[in-house]
PDB file of C-alpha atoms in Angstrom:
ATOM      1  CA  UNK A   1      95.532 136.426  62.885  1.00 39.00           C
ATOM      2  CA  UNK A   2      92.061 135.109  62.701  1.00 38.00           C
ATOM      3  CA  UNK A   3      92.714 132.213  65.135  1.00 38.00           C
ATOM      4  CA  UNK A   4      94.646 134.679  67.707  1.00 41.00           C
ATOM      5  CA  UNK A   5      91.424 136.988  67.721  1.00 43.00           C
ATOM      6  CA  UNK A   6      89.104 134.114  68.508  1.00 40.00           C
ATOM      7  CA  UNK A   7      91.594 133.097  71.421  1.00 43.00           C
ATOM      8  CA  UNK A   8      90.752 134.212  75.321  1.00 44.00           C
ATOM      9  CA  UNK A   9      92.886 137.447  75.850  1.00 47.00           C
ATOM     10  CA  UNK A  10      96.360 137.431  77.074  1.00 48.00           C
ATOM     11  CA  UNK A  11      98.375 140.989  79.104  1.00 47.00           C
ATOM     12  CA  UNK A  12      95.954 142.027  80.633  1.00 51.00           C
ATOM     13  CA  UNK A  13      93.840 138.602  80.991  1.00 53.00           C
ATOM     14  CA  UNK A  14      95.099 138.101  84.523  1.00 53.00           C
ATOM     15  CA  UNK A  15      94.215 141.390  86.053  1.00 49.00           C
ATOM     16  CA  UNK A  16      90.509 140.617  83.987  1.00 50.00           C
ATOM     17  CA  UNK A  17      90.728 137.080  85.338  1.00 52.00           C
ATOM     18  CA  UNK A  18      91.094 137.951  89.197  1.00 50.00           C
ATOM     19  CA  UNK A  19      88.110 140.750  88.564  1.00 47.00           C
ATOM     20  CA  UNK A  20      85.492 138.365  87.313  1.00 48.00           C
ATOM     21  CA  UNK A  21      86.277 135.787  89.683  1.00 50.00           C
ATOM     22  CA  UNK A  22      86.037 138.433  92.539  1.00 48.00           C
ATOM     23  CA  UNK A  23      82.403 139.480  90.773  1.00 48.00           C
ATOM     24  CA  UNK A  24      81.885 135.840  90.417  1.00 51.00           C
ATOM     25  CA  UNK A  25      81.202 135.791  86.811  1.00 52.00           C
ATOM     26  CA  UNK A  26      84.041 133.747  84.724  1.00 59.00           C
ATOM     27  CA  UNK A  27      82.408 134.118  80.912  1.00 68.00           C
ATOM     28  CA  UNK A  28      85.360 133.743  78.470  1.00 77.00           C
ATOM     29  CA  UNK A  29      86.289 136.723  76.472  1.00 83.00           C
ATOM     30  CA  UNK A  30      87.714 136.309  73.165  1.00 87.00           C
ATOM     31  CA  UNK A  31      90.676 138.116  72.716  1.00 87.00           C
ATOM     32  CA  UNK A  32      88.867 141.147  70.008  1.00 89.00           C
ATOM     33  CA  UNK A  33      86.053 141.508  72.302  1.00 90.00           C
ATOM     34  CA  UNK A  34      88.605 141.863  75.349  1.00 89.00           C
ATOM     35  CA  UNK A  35      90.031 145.022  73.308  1.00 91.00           C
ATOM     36  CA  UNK A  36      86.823 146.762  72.403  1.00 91.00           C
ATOM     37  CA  UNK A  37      86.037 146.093  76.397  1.00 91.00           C
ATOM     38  CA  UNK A  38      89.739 147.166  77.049  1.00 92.00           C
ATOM     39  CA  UNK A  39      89.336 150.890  74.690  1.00 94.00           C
ATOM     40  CA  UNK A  40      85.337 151.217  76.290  1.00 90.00           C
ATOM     41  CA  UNK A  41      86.764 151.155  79.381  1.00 91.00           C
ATOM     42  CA  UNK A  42      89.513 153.962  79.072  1.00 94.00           C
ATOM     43  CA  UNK A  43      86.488 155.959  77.082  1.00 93.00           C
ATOM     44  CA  UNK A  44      84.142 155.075  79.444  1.00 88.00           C
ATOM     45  CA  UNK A  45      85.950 154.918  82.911  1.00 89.00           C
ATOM     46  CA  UNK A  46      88.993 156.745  82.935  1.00 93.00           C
ATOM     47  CA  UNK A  47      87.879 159.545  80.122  1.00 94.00           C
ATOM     48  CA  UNK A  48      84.582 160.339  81.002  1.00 91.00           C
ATOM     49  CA  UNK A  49      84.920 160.218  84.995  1.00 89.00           C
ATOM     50  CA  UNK A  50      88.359 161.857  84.566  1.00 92.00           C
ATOM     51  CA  UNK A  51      86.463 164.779  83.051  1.00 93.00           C
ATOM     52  CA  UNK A  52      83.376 164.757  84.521  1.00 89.00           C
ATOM     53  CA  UNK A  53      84.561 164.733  88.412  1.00 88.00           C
ATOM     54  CA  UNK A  54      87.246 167.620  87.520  1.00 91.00           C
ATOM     55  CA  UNK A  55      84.247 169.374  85.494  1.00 91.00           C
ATOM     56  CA  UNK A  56      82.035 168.535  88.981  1.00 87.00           C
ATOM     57  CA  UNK A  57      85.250 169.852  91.360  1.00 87.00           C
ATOM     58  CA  UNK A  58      85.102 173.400  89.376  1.00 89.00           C
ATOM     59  CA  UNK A  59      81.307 173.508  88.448  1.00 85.00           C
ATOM     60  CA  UNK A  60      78.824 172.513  91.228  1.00 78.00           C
ATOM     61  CA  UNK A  61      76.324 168.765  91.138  1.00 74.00           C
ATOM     62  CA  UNK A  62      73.170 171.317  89.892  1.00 73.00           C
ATOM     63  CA  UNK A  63      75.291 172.183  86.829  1.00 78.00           C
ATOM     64  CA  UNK A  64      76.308 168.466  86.255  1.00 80.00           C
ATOM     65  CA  UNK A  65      72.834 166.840  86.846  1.00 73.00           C
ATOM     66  CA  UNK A  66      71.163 169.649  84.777  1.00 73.00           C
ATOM     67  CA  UNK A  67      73.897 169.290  81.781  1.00 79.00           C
ATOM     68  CA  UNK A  68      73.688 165.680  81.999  1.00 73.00           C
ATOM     69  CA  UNK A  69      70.187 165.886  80.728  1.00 69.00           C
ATOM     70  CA  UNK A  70      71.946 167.116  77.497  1.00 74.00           C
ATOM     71  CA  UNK A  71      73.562 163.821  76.574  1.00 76.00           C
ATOM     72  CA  UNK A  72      71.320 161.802  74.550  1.00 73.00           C
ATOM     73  CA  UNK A  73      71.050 165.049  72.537  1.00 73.00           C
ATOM     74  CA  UNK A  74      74.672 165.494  71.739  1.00 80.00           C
ATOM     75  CA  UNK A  75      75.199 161.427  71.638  1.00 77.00           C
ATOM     76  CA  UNK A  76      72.719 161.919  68.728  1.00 75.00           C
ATOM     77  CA  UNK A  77      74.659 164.340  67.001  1.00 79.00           C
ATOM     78  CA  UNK A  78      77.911 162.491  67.022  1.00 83.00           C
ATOM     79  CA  UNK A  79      76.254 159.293  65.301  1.00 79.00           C
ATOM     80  CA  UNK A  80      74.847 161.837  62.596  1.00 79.00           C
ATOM     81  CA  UNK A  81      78.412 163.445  61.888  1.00 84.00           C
ATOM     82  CA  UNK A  82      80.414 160.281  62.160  1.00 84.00           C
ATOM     83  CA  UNK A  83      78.154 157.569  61.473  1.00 79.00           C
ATOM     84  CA  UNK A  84      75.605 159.436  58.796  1.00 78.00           C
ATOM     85  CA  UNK A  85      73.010 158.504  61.048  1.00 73.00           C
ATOM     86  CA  UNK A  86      69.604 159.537  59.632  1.00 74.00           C
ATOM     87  CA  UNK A  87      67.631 162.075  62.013  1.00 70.00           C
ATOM     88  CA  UNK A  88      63.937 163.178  61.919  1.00 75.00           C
ATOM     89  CA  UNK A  89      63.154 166.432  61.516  1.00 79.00           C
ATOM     90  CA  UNK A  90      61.584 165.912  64.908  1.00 78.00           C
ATOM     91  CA  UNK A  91      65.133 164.985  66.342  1.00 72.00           C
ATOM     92  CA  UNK A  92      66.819 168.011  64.954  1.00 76.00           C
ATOM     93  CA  UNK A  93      64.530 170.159  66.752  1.00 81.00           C
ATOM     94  CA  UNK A  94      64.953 167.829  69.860  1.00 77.00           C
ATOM     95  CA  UNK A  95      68.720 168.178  69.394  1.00 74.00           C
ATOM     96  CA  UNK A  96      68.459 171.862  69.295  1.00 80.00           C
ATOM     97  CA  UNK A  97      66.343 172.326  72.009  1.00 82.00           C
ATOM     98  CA  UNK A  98      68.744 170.514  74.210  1.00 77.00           C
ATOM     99  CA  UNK A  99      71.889 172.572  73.578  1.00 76.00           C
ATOM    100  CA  UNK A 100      70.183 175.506  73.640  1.00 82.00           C
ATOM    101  CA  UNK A 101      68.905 174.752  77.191  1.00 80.00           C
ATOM    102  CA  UNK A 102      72.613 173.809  77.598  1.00 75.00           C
ATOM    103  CA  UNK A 103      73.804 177.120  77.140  1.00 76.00           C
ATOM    104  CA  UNK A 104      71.414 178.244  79.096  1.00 79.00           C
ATOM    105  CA  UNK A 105      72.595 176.334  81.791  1.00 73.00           C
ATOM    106  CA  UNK A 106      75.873 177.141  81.708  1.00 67.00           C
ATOM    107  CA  UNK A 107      74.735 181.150  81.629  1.00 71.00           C
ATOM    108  CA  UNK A 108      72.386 180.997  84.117  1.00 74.00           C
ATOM    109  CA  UNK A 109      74.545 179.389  86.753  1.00 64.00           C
ATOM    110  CA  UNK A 110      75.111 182.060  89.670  1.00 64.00           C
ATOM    111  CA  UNK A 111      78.406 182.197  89.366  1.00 59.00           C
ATOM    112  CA  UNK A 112      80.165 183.165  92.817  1.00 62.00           C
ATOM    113  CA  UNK A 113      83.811 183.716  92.064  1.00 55.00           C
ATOM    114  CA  UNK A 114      85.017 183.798  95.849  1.00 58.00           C
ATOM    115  CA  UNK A 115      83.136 179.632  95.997  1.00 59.00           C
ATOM    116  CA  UNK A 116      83.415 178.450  91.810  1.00 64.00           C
ATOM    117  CA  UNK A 117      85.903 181.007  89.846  1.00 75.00           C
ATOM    118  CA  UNK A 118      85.989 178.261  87.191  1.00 83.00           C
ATOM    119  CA  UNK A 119      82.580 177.399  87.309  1.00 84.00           C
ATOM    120  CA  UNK A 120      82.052 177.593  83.273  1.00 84.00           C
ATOM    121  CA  UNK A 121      85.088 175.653  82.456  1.00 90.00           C
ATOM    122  CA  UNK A 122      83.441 172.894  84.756  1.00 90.00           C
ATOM    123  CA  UNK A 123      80.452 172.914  83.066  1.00 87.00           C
ATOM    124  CA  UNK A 124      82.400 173.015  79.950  1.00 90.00           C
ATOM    125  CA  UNK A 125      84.663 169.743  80.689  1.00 93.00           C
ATOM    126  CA  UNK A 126      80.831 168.335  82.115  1.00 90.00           C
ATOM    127  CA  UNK A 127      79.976 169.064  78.283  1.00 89.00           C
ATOM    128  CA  UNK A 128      83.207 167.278  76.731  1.00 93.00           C
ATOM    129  CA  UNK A 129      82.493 164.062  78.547  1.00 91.00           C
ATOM    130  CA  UNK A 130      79.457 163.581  76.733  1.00 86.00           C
ATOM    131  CA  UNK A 131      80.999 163.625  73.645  1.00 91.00           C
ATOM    132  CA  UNK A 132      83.525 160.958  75.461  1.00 92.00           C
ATOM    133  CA  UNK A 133      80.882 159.098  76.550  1.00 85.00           C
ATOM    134  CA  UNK A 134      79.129 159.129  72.770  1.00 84.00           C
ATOM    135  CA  UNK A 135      82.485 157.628  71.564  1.00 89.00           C
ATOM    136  CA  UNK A 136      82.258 154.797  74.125  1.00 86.00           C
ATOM    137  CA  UNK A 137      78.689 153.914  73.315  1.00 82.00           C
ATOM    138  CA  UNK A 138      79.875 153.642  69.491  1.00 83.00           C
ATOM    139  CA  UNK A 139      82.591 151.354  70.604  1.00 85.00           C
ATOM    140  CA  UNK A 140      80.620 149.496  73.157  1.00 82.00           C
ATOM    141  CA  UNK A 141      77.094 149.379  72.373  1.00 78.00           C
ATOM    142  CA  UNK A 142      77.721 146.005  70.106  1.00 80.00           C
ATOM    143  CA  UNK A 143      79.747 144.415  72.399  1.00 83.00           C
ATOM    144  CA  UNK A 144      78.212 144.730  75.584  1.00 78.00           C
ATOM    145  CA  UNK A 145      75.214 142.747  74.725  1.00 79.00           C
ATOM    146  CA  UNK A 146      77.208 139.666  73.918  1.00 83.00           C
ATOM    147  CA  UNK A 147      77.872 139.125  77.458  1.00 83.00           C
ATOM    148  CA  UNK A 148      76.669 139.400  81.224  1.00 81.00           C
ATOM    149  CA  UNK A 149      76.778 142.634  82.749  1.00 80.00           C
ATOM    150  CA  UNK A 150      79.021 141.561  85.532  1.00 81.00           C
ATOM    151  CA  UNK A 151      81.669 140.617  82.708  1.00 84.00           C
ATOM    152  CA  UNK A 152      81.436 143.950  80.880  1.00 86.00           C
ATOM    153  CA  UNK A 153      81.882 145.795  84.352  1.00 85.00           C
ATOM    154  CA  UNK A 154      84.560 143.580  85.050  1.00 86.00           C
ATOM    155  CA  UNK A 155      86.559 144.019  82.180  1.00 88.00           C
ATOM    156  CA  UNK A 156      86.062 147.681  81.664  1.00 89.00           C
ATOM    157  CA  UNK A 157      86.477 148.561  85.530  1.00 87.00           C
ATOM    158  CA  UNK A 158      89.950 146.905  84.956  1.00 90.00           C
ATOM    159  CA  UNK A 159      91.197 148.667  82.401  1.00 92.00           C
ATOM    160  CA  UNK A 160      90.014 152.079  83.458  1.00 91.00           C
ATOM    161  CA  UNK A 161      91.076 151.756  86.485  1.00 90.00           C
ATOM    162  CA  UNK A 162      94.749 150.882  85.088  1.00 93.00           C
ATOM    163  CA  UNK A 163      94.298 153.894  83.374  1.00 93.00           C
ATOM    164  CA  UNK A 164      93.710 155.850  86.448  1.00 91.00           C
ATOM    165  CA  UNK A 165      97.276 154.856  87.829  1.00 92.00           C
ATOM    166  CA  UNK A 166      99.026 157.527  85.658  1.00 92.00           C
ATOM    167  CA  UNK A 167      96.830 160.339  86.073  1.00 90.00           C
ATOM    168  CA  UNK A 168      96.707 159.828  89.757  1.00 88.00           C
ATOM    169  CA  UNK A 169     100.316 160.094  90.126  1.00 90.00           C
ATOM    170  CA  UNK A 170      99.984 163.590  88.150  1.00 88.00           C
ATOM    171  CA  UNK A 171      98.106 164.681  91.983  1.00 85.00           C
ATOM    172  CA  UNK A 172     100.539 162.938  94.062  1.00 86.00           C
ATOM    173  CA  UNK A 173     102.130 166.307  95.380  1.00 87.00           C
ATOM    174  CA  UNK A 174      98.613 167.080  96.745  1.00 86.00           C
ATOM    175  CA  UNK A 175      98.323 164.502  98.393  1.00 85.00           C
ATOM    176  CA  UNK A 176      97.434 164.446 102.356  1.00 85.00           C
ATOM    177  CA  UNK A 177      95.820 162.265 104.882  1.00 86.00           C
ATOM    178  CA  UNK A 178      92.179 162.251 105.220  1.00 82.00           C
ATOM    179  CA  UNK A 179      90.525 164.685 107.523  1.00 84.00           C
ATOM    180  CA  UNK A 180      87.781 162.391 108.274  1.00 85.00           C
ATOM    181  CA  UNK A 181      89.137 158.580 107.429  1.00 87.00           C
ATOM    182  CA  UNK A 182      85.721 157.071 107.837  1.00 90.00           C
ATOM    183  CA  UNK A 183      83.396 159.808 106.037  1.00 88.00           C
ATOM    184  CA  UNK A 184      86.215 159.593 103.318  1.00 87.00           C
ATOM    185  CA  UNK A 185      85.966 155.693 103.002  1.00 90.00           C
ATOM    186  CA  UNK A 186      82.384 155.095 103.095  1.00 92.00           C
ATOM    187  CA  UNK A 187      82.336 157.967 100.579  1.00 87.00           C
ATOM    188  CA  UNK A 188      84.703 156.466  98.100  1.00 87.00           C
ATOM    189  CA  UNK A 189      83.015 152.729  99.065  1.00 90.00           C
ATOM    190  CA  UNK A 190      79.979 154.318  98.137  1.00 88.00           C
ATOM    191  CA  UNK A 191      81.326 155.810  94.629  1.00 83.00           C
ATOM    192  CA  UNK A 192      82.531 152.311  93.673  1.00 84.00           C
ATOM    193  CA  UNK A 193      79.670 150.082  94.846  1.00 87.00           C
ATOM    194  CA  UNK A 194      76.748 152.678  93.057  1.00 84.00           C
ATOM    195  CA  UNK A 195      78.624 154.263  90.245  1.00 79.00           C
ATOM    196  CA  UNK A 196      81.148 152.445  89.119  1.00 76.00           C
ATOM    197  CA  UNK A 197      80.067 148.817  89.589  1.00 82.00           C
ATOM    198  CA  UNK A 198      76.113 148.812  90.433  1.00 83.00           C
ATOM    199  CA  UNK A 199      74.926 151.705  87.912  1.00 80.00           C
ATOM    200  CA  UNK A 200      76.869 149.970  85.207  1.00 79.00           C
ATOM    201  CA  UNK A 201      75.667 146.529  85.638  1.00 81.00           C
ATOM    202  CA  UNK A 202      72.074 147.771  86.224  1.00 80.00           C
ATOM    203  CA  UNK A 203      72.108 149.548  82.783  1.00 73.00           C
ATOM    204  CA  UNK A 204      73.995 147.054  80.852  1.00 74.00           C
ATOM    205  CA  UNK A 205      71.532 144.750  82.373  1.00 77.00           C
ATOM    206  CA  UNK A 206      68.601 146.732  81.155  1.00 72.00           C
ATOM    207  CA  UNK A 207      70.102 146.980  77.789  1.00 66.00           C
ATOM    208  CA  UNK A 208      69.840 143.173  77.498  1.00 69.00           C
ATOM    209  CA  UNK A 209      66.480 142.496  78.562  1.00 67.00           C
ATOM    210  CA  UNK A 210      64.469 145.877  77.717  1.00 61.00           C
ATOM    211  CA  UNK A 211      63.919 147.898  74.068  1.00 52.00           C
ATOM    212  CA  UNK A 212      66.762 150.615  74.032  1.00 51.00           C
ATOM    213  CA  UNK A 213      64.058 153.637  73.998  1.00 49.00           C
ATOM    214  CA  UNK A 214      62.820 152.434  77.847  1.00 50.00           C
ATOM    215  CA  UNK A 215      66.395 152.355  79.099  1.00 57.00           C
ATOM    216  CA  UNK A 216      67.605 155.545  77.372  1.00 57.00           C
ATOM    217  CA  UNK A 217      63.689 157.388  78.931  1.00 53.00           C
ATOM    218  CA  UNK A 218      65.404 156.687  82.693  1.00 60.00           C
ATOM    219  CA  UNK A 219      68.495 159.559  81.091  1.00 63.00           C
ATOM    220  CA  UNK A 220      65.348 161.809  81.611  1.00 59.00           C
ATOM    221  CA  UNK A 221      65.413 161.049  85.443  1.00 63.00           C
ATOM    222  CA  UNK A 222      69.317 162.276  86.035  1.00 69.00           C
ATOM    223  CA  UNK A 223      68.331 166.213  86.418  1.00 66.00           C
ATOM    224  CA  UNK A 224      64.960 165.755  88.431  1.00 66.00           C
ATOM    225  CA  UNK A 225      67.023 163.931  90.754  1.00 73.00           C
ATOM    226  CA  UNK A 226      69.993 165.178  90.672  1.00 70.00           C
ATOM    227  CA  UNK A 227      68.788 168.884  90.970  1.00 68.00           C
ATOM    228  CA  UNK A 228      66.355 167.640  94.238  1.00 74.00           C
ATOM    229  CA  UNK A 229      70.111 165.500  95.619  1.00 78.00           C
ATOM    230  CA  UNK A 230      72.205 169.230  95.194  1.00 75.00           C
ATOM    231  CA  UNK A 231      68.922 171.722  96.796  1.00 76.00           C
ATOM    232  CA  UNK A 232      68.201 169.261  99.499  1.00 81.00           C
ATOM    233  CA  UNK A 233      71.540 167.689 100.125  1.00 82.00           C
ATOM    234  CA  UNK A 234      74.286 169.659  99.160  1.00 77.00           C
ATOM    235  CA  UNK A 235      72.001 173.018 100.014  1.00 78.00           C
ATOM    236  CA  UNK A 236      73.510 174.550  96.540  1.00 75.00           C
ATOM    237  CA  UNK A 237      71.724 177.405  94.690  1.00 75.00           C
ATOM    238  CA  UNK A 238      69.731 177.350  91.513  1.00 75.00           C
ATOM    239  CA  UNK A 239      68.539 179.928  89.600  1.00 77.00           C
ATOM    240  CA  UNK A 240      65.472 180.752  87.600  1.00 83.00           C
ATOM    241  CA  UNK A 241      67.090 181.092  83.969  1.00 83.00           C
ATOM    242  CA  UNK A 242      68.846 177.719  84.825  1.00 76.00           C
ATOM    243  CA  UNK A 243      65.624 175.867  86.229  1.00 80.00           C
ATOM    244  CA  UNK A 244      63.948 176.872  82.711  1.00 85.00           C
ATOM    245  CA  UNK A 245      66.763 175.810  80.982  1.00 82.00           C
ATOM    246  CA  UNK A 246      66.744 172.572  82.410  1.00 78.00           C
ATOM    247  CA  UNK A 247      62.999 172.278  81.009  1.00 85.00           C
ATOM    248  CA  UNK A 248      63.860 172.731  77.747  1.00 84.00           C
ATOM    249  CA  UNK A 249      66.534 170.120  77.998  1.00 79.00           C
ATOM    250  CA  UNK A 250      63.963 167.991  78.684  1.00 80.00           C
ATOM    251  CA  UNK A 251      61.585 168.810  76.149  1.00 81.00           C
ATOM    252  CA  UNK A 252      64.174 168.575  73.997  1.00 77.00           C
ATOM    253  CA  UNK A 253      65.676 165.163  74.613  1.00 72.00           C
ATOM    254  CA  UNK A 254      62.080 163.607  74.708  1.00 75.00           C
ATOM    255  CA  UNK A 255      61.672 164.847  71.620  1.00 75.00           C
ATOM    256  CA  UNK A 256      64.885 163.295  70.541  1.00 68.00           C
ATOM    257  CA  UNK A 257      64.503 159.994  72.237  1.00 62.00           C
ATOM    258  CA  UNK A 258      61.127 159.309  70.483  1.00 67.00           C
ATOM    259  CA  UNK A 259      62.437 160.132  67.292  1.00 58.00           C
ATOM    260  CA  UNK A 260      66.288 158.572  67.022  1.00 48.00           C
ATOM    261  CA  UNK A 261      66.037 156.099  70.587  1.00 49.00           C
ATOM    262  CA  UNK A 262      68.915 153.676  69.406  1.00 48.00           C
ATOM    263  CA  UNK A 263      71.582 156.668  69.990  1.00 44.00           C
ATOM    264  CA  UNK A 264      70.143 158.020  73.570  1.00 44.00           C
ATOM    265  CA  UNK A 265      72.182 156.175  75.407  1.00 44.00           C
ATOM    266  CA  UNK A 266      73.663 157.271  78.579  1.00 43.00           C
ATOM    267  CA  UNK A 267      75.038 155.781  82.070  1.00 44.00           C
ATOM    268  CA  UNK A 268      72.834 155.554  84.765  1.00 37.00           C
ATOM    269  CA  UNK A 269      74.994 156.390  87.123  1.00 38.00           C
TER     270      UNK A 269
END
């Protein structure tokens, strides 16, 4: 058994094989490391976009950029509950800060029924894919500084995206042509290029070259720029109580990332 864990991976090796030659990065993946890449990418791909677009398609981008702040926070509290992580009394505070500014998030959101009637069971699923996502950095955070970035996006992109097949046949009665073919493409184009393949990398890439607590400080830019993207862009509305309570999310994951850094971690993207 030894042996067959130290060998390159078989099953799904092919599908891996074609990826990393297409990303032109062919770094040999034992098979054991192939499987912790295999389950980080249905954690990290299929589970946590799964939830977080349908979260985003009932809630609205303020709610998801604002919650996202929220993440380190709650990544921290997994590792203390299932790992018996050690946490400063500085990081509990941090840590309670941020869900309380969570909560206020999800309050304060100005709730139109007639635009978002399930508005707080977005920002609920928005929640759960944070504590996704803290499972895949448990599983992955060892792993993915073995190798290249293009070869953990590779891998991971792969299996998600096999993943995907299943659950998008579950929407195949809603299924129509595109009312705007190019909009729709570039759109999607865009989705995979930033998100899925350049945020990734980027991160993984900054997790091999930089001290954990400077990568996880950039989860601190995800609400000032995603909450300027939704008012400017997307011309949605934010209220006062939620604009505070994305301040003390904030305050509260600084205070948790100086205390407990090594469990802030986040996606990018």
């Amino acid at each position: 058994d030894g042996i067959r864990d130290r060998s390159p991976s078989r099953g799904l090796g092919d599908v891996y094989k074609r990826q990393l030659l297409f990303t032109g990065t062919t770094e040999a993946v034992p098979r054991v490391d192939a499987r912790r890449f295999a389950l980080g990418g249905l954690l990290g791909v299929t589970g946590y976009f799964a939830l977080e677009n349908v979260g985003v398609a009932w809630s609205t981008a303020t709610d998801a950029a604002l919650l996202g702040a929220a993440y380190p926070a709650i990544i921290v509290t997994m590792d203390v509950l299932l790992n018996r992580a050690m946490v400063s009394r500085r990081a509990g505070v941090g840590i309670g800060l941020a869900f309380v500014g969570a909560v206020g998030i999800v309050a304060g959101a100005p709730i139109d029924l007639t635009v978002t009637p399930l508005r707080v069971w977005g920002d609920l699923l928005i929640l759960a894919s944070a504590v996704v996502w803290g499972f895949y950095t448990f599983v992955s955070r060892d792993v993915v500084r073995r190798y290249r970035p293009l070869t953990t996006v590779a891998y991971q992109d792969a299996a998600g995206a096999l993943a995907f097949v299943p659950l998008m046949l579950l929407e195949a009665p809603t299924w129509r042509p595109w009312q705007a073919p190019l909009a729709t493409g570039l759109a999607l184009a865009a989705l995979t290029v930033l998100c899925s393949i350049g945020a990734m990398a980027l991160y993984t890439q900054g997790m091999r070259h930089l001290p954990t607590q400077t990568v996880a400080a950039s989860i601190n830019l995800m609400p000032v720029f995603g909450l300027a993207i939704a008012a400017l862009v997307l011309r949605e509305s934010v209220s006062v109580i939620q604009l505070l309570s994305g301040i003390v999310v904030i305050a509260g994951v600084l205070l948790t990332g100086q205390s407990d850094p090594e469990a802030a971690e986040h996606p990018v993207g």
